[in-house]
Structures are given as C-alpha cells and as structure tokens.
C-alpha cells in the first residue's frame, strides 16, 4: 500500500480513519514503522516499551535455523537486515558470533531439518560445520573438556557461523525512535499509557457514527458483534474504526483464546563477569540444546535488572521450554457459557497469564540453571546470579503466530502468539503483518498465521524445539523444593 491509499473494507468501514493498536511489543511497534501506513491515524495503548515484554532483554538469538522452511526463509531475510545495521546505523545491536545447535541424541529431527534448510539457502552450506560429539561441541564453544559426555552441551549437532544474537532492548528502543520520528514528520500518531481492562463490544446493527463519535456503546455477545476499542483501568474509553490486538502473553486477559494461545513463563538468569572474563569468552558462539531447551549466550554488556541504569558485563543463561503456567479465572464477560469449576492444574474456565512477580525463580529452576552453568563453565558455577527473570511467552500449539482477522468479531485484527521466537524477524515483520492486514502478501505466511482451530489441552508449544516437563504450575513449583523436575 502506498502512502495515502486506503485499507481494505473492514465490516461496513471501507476505509478506517483510525486504528487502535493495543500493545507495544514486537508486533505492536513494528507494524507502525512500515512506511506504507503514514496516512492512517493510530493510537498505541500500552507501556512504551513494556519493560516486562519478552522482547525487552539484553540479548536474543538471531537465526534462520528452523525446521519449518518458511521460518528459515523469513529468518534469512531478516538476518540480511540485521547485518545491514537495523534499526539504525548509529548504534550496533547485532553480533554474528555463530550458533551451536545441538541435541542429546543422534538423528534429532529438528536439528537435522534446520541444518538442511540453512544449507539450502544461498551461501548457507559454507557456514555450517558438523559436530559429531560433545568433545567437538566443547572445542567449538571454547569450553573445558570433560571425561564423560554430558547432556548439558549436547552430544551431536552443528554450528552455523552465520547466526548470532541481538541486543533486544536496544533494537526495540531503536524501533520506537523510528516511530517517534514518523510522528515528528507529520504522521498522525497518538500515544497513550495505561492498562487495557477490556475490549469494547458493540452489536453490529447498533453501531453508527454521530459527529465522529460512537453514539452507542454496550457489550454484546460474540455472534454478530464488532470491536470498537478498549476501556482502560481508569474507565477511559479509547475507540477506533479498527482495533489491532498485539498484547503478547497478556492477550488472554482481553480475548478468550483458550485452546489457541497459552502464556508460559521461561527461565532467565544473568551471571556477572569481569572485563577480563568477557575478553576470555569473547569468541564463544551461542549454544542451544534442543533436547533440554537450555541455551547460553556469550558475554554482553547491558542493564540486567528492572530499573537498572548500570551497564554490566554478564553471560545469560536461559531455557526455551514448555515453561510454567499461571492459571487465573477467565473474565466472565468473555465466557460463552457460565463459569465452571477448574482443577488445580488450571483446566476449565481459566487462562494462563503472566504472574506479577517476574523475578523469583522456583528452587528447582535455580538448581537446573546451576547444573547447566557448572557443566559449561565450572569457574562460574558458584557465582551469585546478578539477576533472574521469568520471561513470558505467548505460546501457540505449533509455534506459529496468529496474525489474522478474528472470525467472529468484526473490526478486530489479532497479532499475537509469538511463541518466544518472533523478535528475530523484527526487521521484516512489519511489512509481513501489514500484508496480512491488507489481505495481501505472501500466501504461505498468511496460511501459516491464519486463525487456528481450537485445540484442547494445549501446554505450550510442540514444535520440536522445546525441552523440559509439561504442565508445571508456577506457584506450585515455587513452593516446591529439591532437585529440578525440569
């Protein structure tokens, strides 16, 4: 779409004069940066940026190493932009140090197919080096050798020297700078801070305009209803012709997504290191063990605690797992039927949403991270963590995003379900989202991200890249001591 052109017909609105974007994470911010949307007034409602968003972090893995060929191609396209200096030539946010993709057993399907997809890309094969055992993995990582094989580094895999990591918070701040500059150049953007309490529903036949304002506003049931905006916690109504819901792991607080999206908490820990240790491990590639989900990123310098202003050297440990759930009652105004009972595992009329305590890890999680660190870098094993965090993913059953119009609510566009891997596509994601919004774009991605069928019993993402135990409840695990069950 060129500047000044109209969006497609949305319900009975042929060209929406206002778009409300709820959320300021990856999906919410990047769709604003695309130069094809300058003539459409927009509102952005959320923390800018949300400090608890999964995209606000010192480092995130950047890779085209995917079992799914479409994500591999999208990753390669995004990576070209990262290399070119996205989002700003003035500030470096991307480092290409290599990525060791490993598994604990030979013939791991995800590892092999990811390698095949990378090797099939232009120039991909020359950057790949096979790793036949844990000794080769340790040598490539620059780690001390151990007499016995360990599951922590993996026993087979490959290194892709064309992958790396990005300063996620720095990149997101760079995107916000671009958005602010667009506003300064005349793009009609209005930013609001606050918390969206609920969506505003209206029966389709009752909606009409009066002097540019919605004359009637009452909640309606799903069928034959449309979304006209949101109500904030302070009672303020923010209305628009089209609402884009891009609220990540918090989406289920506004829309019933049971069986489609599940918020899962993932482990992060930051190990402080000296300048000398940062130099010692400077050439270390990223390690990702797809059998356990544990991964390690090389030294980075950044703010590692909420509200921290001091830039500190650290090594980041984390886990890409099935994660923890935090079951809470589903708001009654989103239910299609009366509230029913739910069991202790969070089944029934409940959803998983991020817990308000983002820092406290369960004892078993700390034990598991210590074991992982001890296996890789014994000299750091007893060092206190500088900070820990529960990072909340918006997981779908298969790891595919949901980027589509809601099939029952008119004027509602969904952009969520990042499943812990949307950030790496940031440089090209805005154009892809806008393509779906305009009902154009690449057919493969439109099909991949279309509104999914409801799937009962979803416990995180089952795409072959996750490790750990399924069905863990965060508060139960925080109360439980002992060795790791992860």
XYZ file of C-alpha atoms in Angstrom:
486
model
C 0.000 0.000 0.000
C 1.407 3.397 -0.928
C 1.030 6.428 1.339
C -2.468 7.831 1.170
C -4.121 4.647 -0.074
C -6.959 3.033 1.848
C -7.043 -0.128 3.858
C -9.468 -2.810 2.613
C -13.065 -2.913 3.705
C -13.402 -3.906 7.373
C -17.005 -4.788 8.137
C -19.014 -1.773 6.971
C -15.997 0.557 7.131
C -14.461 0.807 3.673
C -11.503 2.929 4.781
C -10.864 3.100 8.541
C -9.977 6.613 9.624
C -8.486 5.426 12.906
C -6.636 2.336 14.060
C -6.108 1.469 17.714
C -3.029 -0.673 18.352
C -3.119 -2.218 21.819
C 0.362 -3.342 22.824
C 3.892 -2.045 22.290
C 5.948 -5.218 21.956
C 7.350 -6.687 18.733
C 4.035 -6.908 16.862
C 2.591 -3.651 18.191
C 5.608 -1.485 17.434
C 6.938 -2.846 14.171
C 3.656 -2.555 12.265
C 3.871 1.232 12.800
C 7.339 1.507 11.283
C 6.304 0.302 7.824
C 6.250 3.386 5.562
C 3.041 2.199 3.919
C 0.875 3.289 6.854
C 1.596 7.014 7.354
C -1.810 8.371 6.375
C -3.790 6.296 8.878
C -4.161 7.882 12.325
C -3.289 5.374 15.002
C -3.275 5.049 18.767
C -0.858 2.879 20.734
C -2.010 1.775 24.173
C 0.443 0.069 26.496
C 3.750 0.669 28.217
C 6.160 2.063 25.666
C 8.041 -0.146 25.774
C 6.602 -2.655 28.238
C 9.588 -3.489 30.485
C 8.162 -6.975 31.081
C 7.719 -7.788 27.398
C 9.709 -10.802 26.229
C 11.384 -8.571 23.633
C 12.909 -6.294 26.295
C 16.131 -8.124 27.132
C 19.884 -7.771 26.825
C 20.153 -10.476 24.178
C 18.027 -12.661 21.916
C 19.198 -15.336 19.465
C 19.097 -14.378 15.772
C 18.981 -17.422 13.491
C 17.488 -18.851 10.298
C 17.966 -22.314 11.817
C 14.411 -23.660 11.632
C 12.798 -26.979 10.915
C 9.999 -25.096 9.135
C 11.279 -23.889 5.753
C 9.080 -20.763 5.746
C 10.536 -19.556 9.043
C 14.034 -20.425 7.790
C 13.490 -18.206 4.733
C 11.969 -15.435 6.830
C 14.873 -15.679 9.270
C 17.400 -15.384 6.444
C 15.556 -12.350 5.054
C 15.545 -10.682 8.469
C 19.183 -11.528 9.074
C 20.244 -9.604 5.972
C 18.639 -6.529 7.541
C 20.314 -7.156 10.895
C 23.676 -7.303 9.119
C 22.929 -4.026 7.340
C 22.525 -2.239 10.676
C 18.823 -2.452 11.513
C 17.281 -0.459 13.140
C 19.930 2.298 12.991
C 23.434 2.512 11.574
C 24.324 4.743 14.518
C 24.033 2.022 17.160
C 25.252 -1.567 16.825
C 22.772 -4.125 18.158
C 23.688 -7.318 16.239
C 26.697 -9.628 16.690
C 27.318 -12.620 14.430
C 29.278 -14.976 16.660
C 27.840 -18.303 15.475
C 25.260 -20.676 16.936
C 25.784 -24.271 18.081
C 22.511 -26.167 17.611
C 22.762 -29.450 19.499
C 20.762 -32.391 20.793
C 21.335 -35.242 23.239
C 20.649 -37.963 20.720
C 21.776 -38.506 17.165
C 19.180 -38.073 14.463
C 17.245 -35.334 16.255
C 14.651 -34.352 13.665
C 14.584 -30.623 14.395
C 18.390 -30.301 14.344
C 18.762 -32.191 11.074
C 15.975 -30.393 9.236
C 17.140 -27.000 10.495
C 20.612 -27.774 9.169
C 19.166 -28.873 5.822
C 17.212 -25.627 5.490
C 20.238 -23.462 6.283
C 22.457 -25.386 3.886
C 19.837 -24.993 1.151
C 19.990 -21.194 1.448
C 22.366 -19.097 -0.640
C 25.836 -19.485 0.830
C 24.455 -21.313 3.852
C 26.402 -24.552 3.443
C 29.822 -22.906 3.706
C 28.936 -21.507 7.133
C 27.911 -24.901 8.552
C 30.253 -27.213 10.467
C 29.045 -30.569 11.737
C 29.661 -31.506 15.403
C 29.756 -35.282 15.875
C 30.060 -35.472 19.668
C 30.250 -33.456 22.888
C 34.036 -33.117 22.585
C 33.667 -31.271 19.274
C 30.873 -29.131 20.698
C 33.055 -28.141 23.653
C 36.018 -27.393 21.416
C 33.882 -25.173 19.189
C 32.464 -23.384 22.227
C 35.934 -22.900 23.726
C 34.920 -24.871 26.839
C 36.962 -27.176 29.025
C 36.798 -30.825 28.022
C 35.182 -33.344 30.370
C 35.977 -37.034 30.586
C 32.368 -38.178 30.413
C 29.832 -36.995 27.895
C 27.276 -34.644 29.310
C 23.737 -33.929 28.214
C 24.163 -30.256 29.036
C 26.114 -29.280 25.901
C 24.546 -31.970 23.738
C 26.058 -34.984 22.000
C 25.550 -34.113 18.362
C 24.692 -31.122 16.208
C 26.257 -28.406 14.088
C 27.488 -24.825 14.306
C 26.166 -22.145 11.968
C 28.745 -19.366 11.907
C 26.201 -17.152 10.145
C 23.905 -16.890 13.180
C 24.301 -14.752 16.273
C 22.441 -12.562 18.753
C 20.993 -9.077 19.105
C 20.595 -6.563 21.916
C 16.812 -6.913 22.032
C 16.096 -3.909 24.241
C 18.404 -1.735 22.165
C 16.654 -2.828 18.975
C 13.183 -2.156 20.399
C 14.257 1.295 21.557
C 15.604 1.911 18.061
C 12.233 0.988 16.581
C 10.474 3.386 18.964
C 12.856 6.151 17.863
C 11.775 5.490 14.266
C 8.112 5.677 15.291
C 8.669 8.965 17.106
C 10.421 10.386 14.061
C 7.481 9.406 11.859
C 5.205 11.303 14.238
C 7.508 14.315 14.087
C 7.309 14.226 10.280
C 3.549 14.558 10.372
C 2.263 11.030 10.766
C -0.809 11.200 12.980
C 0.175 9.046 15.912
C -1.278 9.449 19.392
C 0.402 7.555 22.246
C -1.459 6.573 25.394
C -0.092 4.909 28.523
C -2.211 2.710 30.720
C -3.596 -0.772 31.043
C -6.375 -2.040 28.789
C -9.001 -3.592 31.070
C -11.346 -4.987 28.437
C -12.360 -4.663 24.820
C -15.454 -2.642 23.920
C -18.043 -4.698 22.071
C -20.970 -3.462 20.020
C -23.718 -5.318 18.215
C -23.102 -4.753 14.543
C -26.601 -3.474 13.818
C -26.365 -0.866 16.606
C -23.162 0.814 15.510
C -23.419 4.260 13.923
C -21.410 7.450 13.906
C -22.566 10.787 15.296
C -20.180 13.658 14.698
C -17.241 11.277 14.507
C -18.030 9.640 17.873
C -19.555 6.273 18.606
C -23.095 7.134 19.695
C -23.928 3.892 21.436
C -21.583 1.605 23.286
C -22.724 -1.581 25.002
C -21.298 -5.034 25.274
C -22.718 -7.768 23.073
C -22.228 -11.473 22.666
C -19.706 -12.829 20.198
C -22.008 -13.561 17.298
C -22.748 -10.584 15.006
C -20.575 -8.301 17.191
C -17.752 -5.943 16.488
C -14.951 -4.396 18.485
C -14.932 -0.611 18.733
C -11.948 -0.110 21.058
C -10.893 -0.674 24.639
C -11.645 0.531 28.145
C -8.660 1.412 30.331
C -8.379 0.656 34.024
C -9.286 4.254 34.851
C -12.541 3.878 32.901
C -11.416 5.858 29.852
C -12.804 4.586 26.539
C -10.484 4.629 23.515
C -12.383 3.935 20.293
C -11.347 3.405 16.672
C -12.618 2.006 13.396
C -10.186 -0.912 13.594
C -8.533 -2.470 16.666
C -5.232 -4.364 16.439
C -4.665 -6.616 19.454
C -0.907 -7.117 19.881
C -0.623 -7.737 23.616
C 1.590 -10.835 23.656
C 1.352 -13.003 26.768
C -1.371 -10.675 28.159
C -3.745 -11.225 25.209
C -5.906 -13.739 27.079
C -6.809 -11.027 29.592
C -8.763 -9.303 26.818
C -9.898 -12.084 24.498
C -10.873 -15.718 25.030
C -8.044 -17.664 23.373
C -8.371 -20.929 25.270
C -7.067 -23.789 23.167
C -5.202 -21.380 20.887
C -2.763 -19.327 22.992
C -1.188 -20.097 26.367
C 1.096 -17.789 28.353
C 4.140 -19.717 29.592
C 6.937 -18.500 31.849
C 10.534 -19.223 30.832
C 13.750 -19.106 32.875
C 16.402 -16.400 32.542
C 19.482 -15.801 34.683
C 22.341 -13.345 34.278
C 25.815 -14.256 35.558
C 28.060 -11.235 36.283
C 31.550 -11.426 34.839
C 34.637 -9.227 34.846
C 36.053 -7.377 31.871
C 38.847 -9.978 31.746
C 36.308 -12.823 31.680
C 34.351 -11.029 28.964
C 37.519 -10.962 26.872
C 38.214 -14.615 27.678
C 34.829 -15.740 26.345
C 34.506 -13.088 23.625
C 34.741 -15.568 20.732
C 32.201 -18.002 22.205
C 29.221 -18.822 19.965
C 25.678 -19.174 21.262
C 24.748 -22.670 22.479
C 21.203 -24.044 22.084
C 20.482 -27.615 23.220
C 17.133 -28.540 21.686
C 16.780 -31.695 23.785
C 16.802 -29.807 27.087
C 15.901 -26.314 25.872
C 18.820 -24.775 27.765
C 20.849 -22.130 25.972
C 23.754 -19.825 26.732
C 24.652 -16.507 25.144
C 28.200 -15.091 25.096
C 29.291 -12.018 27.058
C 27.158 -8.911 26.665
C 27.141 -5.545 28.375
C 23.806 -4.122 29.401
C 21.276 -3.310 32.121
C 20.149 -6.625 33.562
C 17.725 -5.661 36.336
C 14.426 -3.728 36.236
C 15.156 -0.050 36.659
C 18.905 -0.680 36.393
C 20.926 2.128 34.820
C 24.344 0.485 35.144
C 25.749 -1.339 32.113
C 27.349 -4.567 33.344
C 29.163 -7.435 31.669
C 27.332 -10.746 32.020
C 26.633 -14.131 30.486
C 22.988 -15.046 30.010
C 21.544 -18.496 30.758
C 18.001 -19.377 29.750
C 15.636 -22.150 28.807
C 13.350 -22.476 25.787
C 10.986 -25.000 27.361
C 7.327 -25.922 27.832
C 7.542 -23.488 30.712
C 5.311 -22.617 33.633
C 1.626 -21.707 33.603
C -0.078 -19.214 35.898
C -3.801 -20.138 35.829
C -6.257 -17.349 36.643
C -10.053 -17.206 36.240
C -11.269 -16.156 32.818
C -13.147 -12.829 32.994
C -16.857 -13.598 32.989
C -17.650 -11.113 30.221
C -15.567 -13.202 27.797
C -17.273 -16.519 28.517
C -19.628 -18.224 26.101
C -21.110 -20.241 28.978
C -21.417 -19.892 32.777
C -18.228 -20.302 34.781
C -17.458 -23.927 35.536
C -15.147 -25.485 38.093
C -11.450 -25.859 37.362
C -8.892 -28.213 38.824
C -5.519 -27.482 40.414
C -3.743 -27.909 37.076
C -5.600 -24.984 35.583
C -8.139 -26.815 33.444
C -11.639 -25.427 32.918
C -12.598 -21.750 32.655
C -9.151 -20.399 33.410
C -6.358 -18.911 31.345
C -2.635 -18.593 31.948
C -1.410 -15.011 32.303
C 1.941 -13.542 33.405
C 2.461 -13.569 37.161
C 3.093 -10.176 38.756
C 6.357 -11.434 40.278
C 8.695 -11.529 37.288
C 11.930 -12.184 39.209
C 11.526 -15.122 41.613
C 12.543 -18.470 40.128
C 11.372 -21.787 41.622
C 14.132 -23.568 43.620
C 14.239 -26.404 41.092
C 14.787 -23.895 38.295
C 17.753 -22.341 40.085
C 19.175 -25.843 40.608
C 18.763 -26.668 36.908
C 20.415 -23.447 35.755
C 23.309 -24.021 38.187
C 23.791 -27.540 36.853
C 23.833 -26.223 33.274
C 26.350 -23.488 34.115
C 28.546 -25.877 36.118
C 28.764 -28.233 33.158
C 29.737 -25.482 30.731
C 31.876 -23.064 32.761
C 32.789 -24.598 36.154
C 34.667 -21.482 37.250
C 31.374 -19.548 37.301
C 29.232 -22.254 38.861
C 29.141 -20.854 42.385
C 28.841 -17.203 41.397
C 25.640 -15.484 42.512
C 23.268 -14.504 39.742
C 23.163 -10.753 39.180
C 19.504 -11.035 38.245
C 16.867 -13.628 37.383
C 13.646 -13.353 35.449
C 10.549 -15.217 34.355
C 10.107 -14.296 30.675
C 6.517 -14.791 29.487
C 5.874 -16.254 26.047
C 2.592 -16.145 24.149
C 2.648 -19.793 23.052
C 0.588 -21.427 20.337
C 0.292 -25.204 19.990
C 2.633 -25.406 16.995
C 4.710 -22.250 17.468
C 3.047 -20.412 14.566
C 1.989 -16.821 15.140
C -1.660 -15.770 14.965
C -1.887 -12.849 12.533
C -5.419 -12.637 11.195
C -8.830 -11.031 11.493
C -10.988 -12.550 14.207
C -13.563 -14.814 12.522
C -16.452 -13.685 14.740
C -15.674 -10.161 15.923
C -15.690 -7.559 13.170
C -13.017 -4.857 13.092
C -10.630 -6.884 15.267
C -7.197 -7.855 13.952
C -5.060 -10.254 16.016
C -1.242 -10.175 16.057
C -0.024 -12.448 18.847
C 1.321 -15.930 19.577
C 4.991 -15.019 19.141
C 5.894 -18.279 20.926
C 9.267 -16.943 22.024
C 10.712 -16.532 18.538
C 9.063 -13.512 16.848
C 11.749 -10.986 17.795
C 14.386 -12.322 15.401
C 12.152 -11.384 12.441
C 11.790 -7.769 13.630
C 13.461 -6.089 10.609
C 10.971 -7.585 8.117
C 7.967 -8.381 10.301
C 6.204 -5.033 9.866
C 5.769 -5.497 6.137
C 4.550 -9.084 6.628
C 1.971 -8.020 9.237
C 0.752 -5.189 7.067
C 0.407 -7.596 4.144
C -1.981 -9.750 6.151
C -3.821 -6.682 7.470
C -4.442 -5.583 3.888
C -5.436 -9.127 2.872
C -2.489 -9.395 0.512
C 1.086 -10.539 0.941
C 2.679 -13.961 0.823
C 0.189 -16.793 0.706
C 2.483 -19.142 2.626
C 2.723 -16.804 5.613
C -0.989 -15.946 5.502
C -1.814 -19.641 5.688
C 0.792 -20.269 8.387
C -0.533 -17.467 10.607
C -4.259 -17.811 9.988
C -6.765 -18.105 12.845
C -6.262 -21.658 14.221
C -8.789 -24.256 15.210
C -9.261 -24.634 18.943
C -7.103 -27.378 20.413
C -7.903 -28.586 23.923
C -5.129 -29.425 26.356
C -2.522 -27.036 24.970
C 0.511 -26.970 27.303
C 2.983 -24.772 25.493
C 4.452 -25.166 22.041
C 5.016 -28.573 20.443
C 7.289 -27.752 17.501
C 10.292 -29.904 18.413
C 12.349 -27.030 19.842
C 11.214 -27.178 23.475
C 12.599 -29.177 26.397
C 11.576 -29.891 29.957
C 8.470 -31.177 31.678
C 4.953 -30.273 30.592
C 2.220 -28.915 32.827
C 4.248 -27.121 35.507
C 2.310 -24.546 37.548
C 4.486 -21.625 38.631
C 3.197 -21.139 42.180
C 3.278 -24.896 42.893
C 6.898 -25.060 41.742
C 7.877 -22.007 43.764
C 6.617 -23.760 46.883
C 8.359 -26.998 45.973
C 11.990 -27.534 46.928
C 14.554 -30.114 45.914
C 16.194 -31.038 42.658
C 14.967 -29.945 39.268
C 11.921 -31.542 37.677
C 12.584 -29.520 34.518
